[in-house]
């Protein structure tokens, strides 16, 4: 027969492992929800109403910035970076729309 101390330590260790597993799962779920929430904004509106909207003063018909807030034109390399960011936002927005259609988010 095992000693009560050993059994109690083993039970405590298993509970701690289960709690750690649950914390990791919660962190993953939280990160997924944050990504879905970021996807709420359509790519066309991302640079106008997103977190960095104050950097820009003019946009084209597709919502891409054409001028910075200080009046300078967006450079060619800057536009490429913005296009990549818009593409990332488009993917997030698509995931958001799919999750909303599936009823996973409101």
Backbone as ProteinMPNN parsed JSONL, in Angstrom:
{"seq_chain_A": "XXXXXXXXXXXXXXXXXXXXXXXXXXXXXXXXXXXXXXXXXXXXXXXXXXXXXXXXXXXXXXXXXXXXXXXXXXXXXXXXXXXXXXXXXXXXXXXXXXXXXXXXXX", "coords_chain_A": {"N_chain_A": [[0.84, -1.185, 0.0], [0.468, 2.246, -0.807], [2.037, 5.14, 0.55], [0.263, 7.728, 2.274], [1.234, 10.359, 1.903], [2.645, 10.247, -0.505], [0.627, 9.616, -2.313], [-1.022, 11.868, -2.043], [0.73, 13.877, -2.958], [1.037, 13.07, -5.598], [-1.582, 13.343, -6.557], [-1.878, 16.125, -6.26], [0.102, 16.982, -8.043], [-0.931, 16.047, -10.474], [-3.275, 17.548, -10.601], [-2.187, 20.11, -10.836], [-0.876, 19.878, -13.317], [-3.109, 19.514, -14.959], [-4.394, 21.959, -14.537], [-2.49, 23.698, -15.666], [-2.577, 22.868, -18.314], [-5.181, 23.66, -18.92], [-4.895, 26.452, -18.628], [-3.17, 27.026, -20.771], [-4.823, 26.286, -22.924], [-6.871, 28.152, -22.595], [-5.433, 30.507, -23.115], [-4.809, 30.173, -25.812], [-7.388, 30.168, -26.909], [-8.146, 32.771, -26.228], [-6.335, 34.283, -27.756], [-7.198, 33.555, -30.305], [-9.778, 34.666, -30.287], [-9.151, 37.382, -30.065], [-7.896, 37.777, -32.523], [-10.043, 37.256, -34.219], [-11.682, 39.35, -33.448], [-10.179, 41.523, -34.308], [-10.467, 41.107, -36.981], [-12.953, 42.066, -37.498], [-13.128, 44.55, -38.719], [-13.451, 45.657, -42.009], [-11.22, 45.15, -44.804], [-11.13, 47.321, -46.554], [-11.766, 49.449, -44.944], [-9.797, 49.44, -43.054], [-7.44, 51.097, -42.911], [-8.57, 53.555, -42.619], [-10.149, 53.537, -40.301], [-8.877, 51.91, -38.517], [-6.377, 50.925, -36.032], [-4.147, 52.529, -36.672], [-5.006, 54.734, -38.038], [-4.626, 57.481, -37.786], [-2.248, 58.079, -38.972], [-2.594, 58.682, -41.628], [-3.91, 60.806, -44.249], [-5.298, 60.894, -46.644], [-7.084, 58.68, -48.843], [-7.431, 56.104, -51.358], [-9.97, 54.789, -53.655], [-10.108, 52.13, -52.918], [-9.519, 52.132, -50.292], [-6.885, 52.338, -49.63], [-4.158, 54.093, -48.249], [-3.083, 57.22, -49.559], [-1.806, 59.519, -48.91], [0.276, 60.659, -46.265], [-0.258, 61.742, -42.857], [1.141, 64.108, -42.569], [1.021, 65.195, -45.056], [2.693, 64.247, -47.047], [3.246, 62.148, -49.909], [2.496, 58.628, -50.003], [5.146, 56.403, -50.143], [6.463, 54.204, -52.72], [7.536, 51.816, -51.677], [6.409, 51.961, -49.172], [3.735, 51.728, -49.845], [3.672, 49.092, -50.75], [4.12, 47.707, -48.365], [1.821, 48.46, -47.009], [-0.074, 47.233, -48.643], [0.461, 44.551, -48.131], [-0.245, 44.466, -45.44], [-2.953, 45.064, -45.704], [-3.781, 42.769, -47.079], [-3.342, 40.821, -45.102], [-5.24, 41.71, -43.292], [-7.518, 41.263, -44.804], [-7.628, 38.471, -44.841], [-8.016, 37.963, -42.093], [-10.474, 39.231, -41.798], [-12.072, 37.658, -43.431], [-12.018, 35.236, -41.998], [-13.325, 36.133, -39.721], [-15.89, 36.688, -40.791], [-16.648, 34.101, -41.549], [-16.7, 32.839, -39.035], [-18.718, 34.303, -37.818], [-20.878, 33.638, -39.459], [-21.073, 30.969, -38.847], [-21.98, 31.164, -36.319], [-20.274, 31.425, -34.181], [-19.413, 33.8, -33.226], [-20.594, 37.085, -32.488]], "CA_chain_A": [[0.0, 0.0, 0.0], [1.259, 3.466, -0.911], [1.98, 6.071, 1.666], [-0.669, 8.83, 2.005], [1.959, 11.536, 1.412], [2.973, 10.035, -1.913], [-0.636, 9.7, -3.046], [-1.461, 13.269, -2.031], [1.617, 14.627, -3.84], [0.713, 12.684, -6.976], [-2.866, 13.986, -6.876], [-1.599, 17.557, -6.401], [0.869, 17.15, -9.277], [-1.854, 15.861, -11.592], [-4.163, 18.723, -10.641], [-1.401, 21.233, -11.357], [-0.703, 19.643, -14.754], [-4.401, 19.769, -15.6], [-4.609, 23.411, -14.484], [-1.585, 24.296, -16.652], [-3.153, 22.536, -19.623], [-6.351, 24.525, -19.085], [-4.413, 27.826, -18.825], [-2.681, 27.113, -22.146], [-5.98, 26.245, -23.824], [-7.539, 29.452, -22.47], [-4.607, 31.508, -23.789], [-4.99, 29.972, -27.253], [-8.742, 30.643, -27.214], [-8.13, 34.229, -26.117], [-5.625, 34.799, -28.93], [-8.089, 33.375, -31.458], [-10.864, 35.637, -30.184], [-8.584, 38.693, -30.378], [-7.694, 37.826, -33.973], [-11.374, 37.392, -34.81], [-12.169, 40.71, -33.168], [-9.452, 42.419, -35.21], [-11.023, 40.866, -38.3], [-14.275, 42.695, -37.611], [-13.0, 45.693, -39.629], [-13.231, 45.276, -43.405], [-9.926, 45.632, -45.296], [-11.3, 48.63, -47.187], [-11.858, 50.45, -43.873], [-8.745, 49.219, -42.058], [-6.537, 52.238, -42.752], [-9.356, 54.744, -42.258], [-10.712, 53.45, -38.955], [-8.082, 50.971, -37.732], [-5.567, 51.494, -34.948], [-3.135, 53.478, -37.15], [-5.675, 55.633, -38.987], [-4.141, 58.853, -37.634], [-1.037, 58.252, -39.783], [-2.922, 58.973, -43.023], [-4.87, 61.89, -44.43], [-6.09, 60.653, -47.85], [-7.168, 57.29, -49.241], [-8.023, 55.894, -52.683], [-11.282, 54.137, -53.624], [-9.969, 50.816, -52.283], [-9.194, 52.337, -48.89], [-5.442, 52.387, -49.431], [-3.669, 55.452, -48.017], [-2.298, 57.848, -50.62], [-0.997, 60.567, -48.272], [0.501, 60.579, -44.822], [-0.917, 62.838, -42.14], [1.901, 65.348, -42.754], [0.81, 65.661, -46.413], [3.586, 63.588, -48.004], [2.715, 60.978, -50.617], [2.981, 57.333, -49.539], [6.175, 55.925, -51.065], [6.187, 52.928, -53.385], [7.827, 50.745, -50.717], [5.396, 52.076, -48.129], [2.487, 51.194, -50.39], [3.792, 47.631, -50.758], [3.918, 47.269, -46.984], [0.407, 48.646, -46.714], [-0.813, 46.198, -49.367], [0.629, 43.305, -47.373], [-1.069, 44.579, -44.239], [-4.35, 44.953, -46.14], [-4.019, 41.361, -47.391], [-3.477, 40.131, -43.808], [-6.53, 42.104, -42.738], [-8.549, 40.592, -45.604], [-7.712, 37.096, -44.345], [-8.65, 38.015, -40.778], [-11.877, 39.608, -41.992], [-12.748, 36.478, -43.973], [-12.196, 34.317, -40.869], [-14.371, 36.716, -38.881], [-17.178, 36.477, -41.457], [-16.955, 32.673, -41.453], [-17.05, 32.549, -37.641], [-20.024, 34.911, -37.563], [-21.863, 32.833, -40.173], [-21.195, 29.703, -38.12], [-22.563, 31.439, -35.009], [-19.243, 31.392, -33.14], [-19.167, 35.162, -32.765], [-21.712, 37.96, -32.844]], "C_chain_A": [[0.886, 1.25, 0.0], [1.041, 4.362, 0.294], [1.022, 7.213, 1.318], [0.02, 10.085, 1.458], [2.242, 11.422, -0.087], [1.714, 10.18, -2.766], [-1.102, 11.145, -3.131], [-0.584, 14.122, -2.951], [1.308, 14.324, -5.299], [-0.6, 13.32, -7.427], [-2.66, 15.479, -7.098], [-0.842, 17.835, -7.695], [-0.039, 17.023, -10.497], [-2.818, 17.038, -11.721], [-3.442, 19.932, -11.224], [-1.174, 21.081, -12.859], [-1.994, 19.931, -15.519], [-4.713, 21.272, -15.621], [-3.731, 24.129, -15.509], [-2.099, 24.049, -18.065], [-4.352, 23.437, -19.919], [-5.937, 25.978, -19.319], [-3.905, 28.021, -20.254], [-3.835, 27.132, -23.142], [-6.739, 27.57, -23.78], [-6.761, 30.551, -23.193], [-4.752, 31.393, -25.305], [-6.359, 30.49, -27.676], [-8.809, 32.163, -27.187], [-7.453, 34.854, -27.326], [-6.496, 34.666, -30.181], [-9.219, 34.397, -31.443], [-10.361, 37.046, -30.498], [-8.362, 38.851, -31.879], [-9.037, 37.981, -34.683], [-11.915, 38.803, -34.608], [-11.462, 41.723, -34.067], [-10.005, 42.295, -36.629], [-12.388, 41.489, -38.521], [-14.248, 43.858, -38.617], [-12.682, 45.2, -41.037], [-11.901, 45.847, -43.888], [-10.013, 47.025, -45.924], [-11.303, 49.757, -46.144], [-10.692, 50.408, -42.889], [-7.865, 50.44, -41.841], [-7.275, 53.52, -42.402], [-9.785, 54.727, -40.793], [-9.931, 52.521, -38.034], [-7.214, 51.685, -36.708], [-4.538, 52.535, -35.403], [-3.722, 54.484, -38.13], [-5.159, 57.066, -38.913], [-2.882, 59.127, -38.475], [-1.338, 58.772, -41.189], [-3.979, 60.067, -43.13], [-5.743, 61.707, -45.67], [-6.003, 59.19, -48.236], [-7.744, 57.199, -50.653], [-9.36, 55.163, -52.531], [-11.261, 52.775, -52.938], [-9.645, 50.919, -50.8], [-7.714, 52.372, -48.595], [-5.003, 53.838, -49.237], [-2.86, 55.971, -49.201], [-1.406, 58.955, -50.059], [-0.884, 60.313, -46.784], [-0.146, 61.78, -44.15], [-0.169, 64.158, -42.28], [1.822, 65.872, -44.192], [1.707, 65.024, -47.461], [2.882, 62.401, -48.652], [3.278, 59.704, -49.978], [3.966, 56.821, -50.58], [5.776, 54.578, -51.656], [6.436, 51.764, -52.415], [6.822, 50.765, -49.566], [4.067, 51.507, -48.586], [2.518, 49.67, -50.425], [3.56, 47.061, -49.357], [2.451, 47.376, -46.606], [-0.454, 47.597, -47.423], [-0.714, 44.859, -48.659], [-0.236, 43.332, -46.116], [-2.552, 44.455, -44.586], [-4.707, 43.5, -46.454], [-4.168, 40.532, -46.109], [-4.838, 40.441, -43.193], [-7.67, 41.428, -43.495], [-8.732, 39.149, -45.138], [-8.397, 37.049, -42.98], [-10.135, 38.323, -40.902], [-12.68, 38.416, -42.535], [-13.003, 35.454, -42.866], [-13.294, 34.819, -39.94], [-15.746, 36.457, -39.486], [-17.603, 35.005, -41.379], [-17.385, 32.301, -40.034], [-18.425, 33.116, -37.306], [-21.13, 34.113, -38.247], [-22.112, 31.505, -39.459], [-21.8, 29.899, -36.734], [-21.575, 31.425, -33.876], [-18.945, 32.758, -32.551], [-20.332, 36.027, -33.219], [-21.247, 39.168, -33.598]], "O_chain_A": [[1.9, 1.316, 0.695], [0.001, 4.33, 0.951], [0.978, 7.63, 0.161], [-0.557, 10.795, 0.634], [2.093, 12.39, -0.833], [1.748, 10.805, -3.826], [-1.533, 11.594, -4.193], [-1.095, 14.997, -3.65], [1.317, 15.223, -6.14], [-0.707, 13.785, -8.562], [-3.219, 16.041, -8.04], [-1.121, 18.824, -8.372], [0.074, 17.802, -11.443], [-3.136, 17.468, -12.83], [-4.014, 20.686, -12.01], [-1.272, 22.061, -13.597], [-1.966, 20.522, -16.598], [-5.235, 21.788, -16.609], [-4.187, 25.074, -16.154], [-2.053, 24.942, -18.911], [-4.513, 23.916, -21.042], [-6.56, 26.67, -20.125], [-4.17, 29.048, -20.877], [-3.821, 27.91, -24.095], [-7.199, 28.056, -24.813], [-7.361, 31.429, -23.814], [-4.81, 32.405, -26.003], [-6.477, 31.176, -28.691], [-9.46, 32.772, -28.036], [-7.941, 35.847, -27.866], [-6.524, 35.568, -31.019], [-9.575, 34.936, -32.49], [-11.073, 37.825, -31.132], [-8.607, 39.918, -32.442], [-9.153, 38.749, -35.638], [-12.535, 39.373, -35.506], [-12.084, 42.677, -34.535], [-10.01, 43.266, -37.386], [-12.919, 41.438, -39.63], [-15.246, 44.115, -39.291], [-11.751, 44.418, -41.232], [-11.491, 46.915, -43.435], [-9.071, 47.812, -45.829], [-10.892, 50.88, -46.434], [-10.608, 51.245, -41.99], [-7.572, 50.788, -40.697], [-6.659, 54.477, -41.934], [-9.788, 55.76, -40.124], [-10.301, 52.365, -36.87], [-7.306, 52.901, -36.541], [-4.099, 53.349, -34.59], [-3.0, 55.028, -38.966], [-5.252, 57.797, -39.899], [-2.502, 60.283, -38.664], [-0.434, 59.252, -41.872], [-4.82, 60.238, -42.247], [-6.82, 62.298, -45.75], [-4.99, 58.532, -47.996], [-8.455, 58.099, -51.098], [-9.827, 54.942, -51.414], [-12.286, 52.319, -52.432], [-9.511, 49.899, -50.123], [-7.317, 52.429, -47.432], [-5.432, 54.717, -49.984], [-2.05, 55.243, -49.774], [-0.379, 59.292, -50.648], [-1.81, 59.825, -46.137], [-0.538, 62.733, -44.823], [-0.769, 65.223, -42.129], [2.467, 66.866, -44.525], [1.5, 65.242, -48.654], [2.042, 61.74, -48.04], [4.401, 59.702, -49.473], [3.657, 56.806, -51.772], [4.873, 53.905, -51.158], [5.634, 50.833, -52.346], [6.433, 49.716, -49.051], [3.354, 50.876, -47.806], [1.504, 49.024, -50.16], [2.878, 46.048, -49.196], [1.903, 46.485, -45.957], [-1.447, 47.127, -46.867], [-1.692, 44.114, -48.592], [-0.878, 42.339, -45.773], [-3.316, 43.821, -43.858], [-5.806, 43.048, -46.134], [-5.02, 39.646, -46.037], [-5.503, 39.56, -42.647], [-8.68, 41.061, -42.894], [-9.858, 38.659, -45.051], [-9.255, 36.199, -42.738], [-10.957, 37.743, -40.193], [-13.826, 38.2, -42.141], [-14.084, 34.868, -42.802], [-14.096, 34.035, -39.432], [-16.668, 36.051, -38.778], [-18.777, 34.704, -41.167], [-18.329, 31.532, -39.854], [-19.206, 32.485, -36.594], [-22.205, 33.932, -37.675], [-23.228, 30.984, -39.469], [-22.101, 28.925, -36.045], [-21.977, 31.414, -32.713], [-18.304, 32.867, -31.506], [-20.98, 35.729, -34.222], [-22.06, 40.012, -33.975]]}, "name": "protein", "num_of_chains": 1, "seq": "XXXXXXXXXXXXXXXXXXXXXXXXXXXXXXXXXXXXXXXXXXXXXXXXXXXXXXXXXXXXXXXXXXXXXXXXXXXXXXXXXXXXXXXXXXXXXXXXXXXXXXXXXX"}
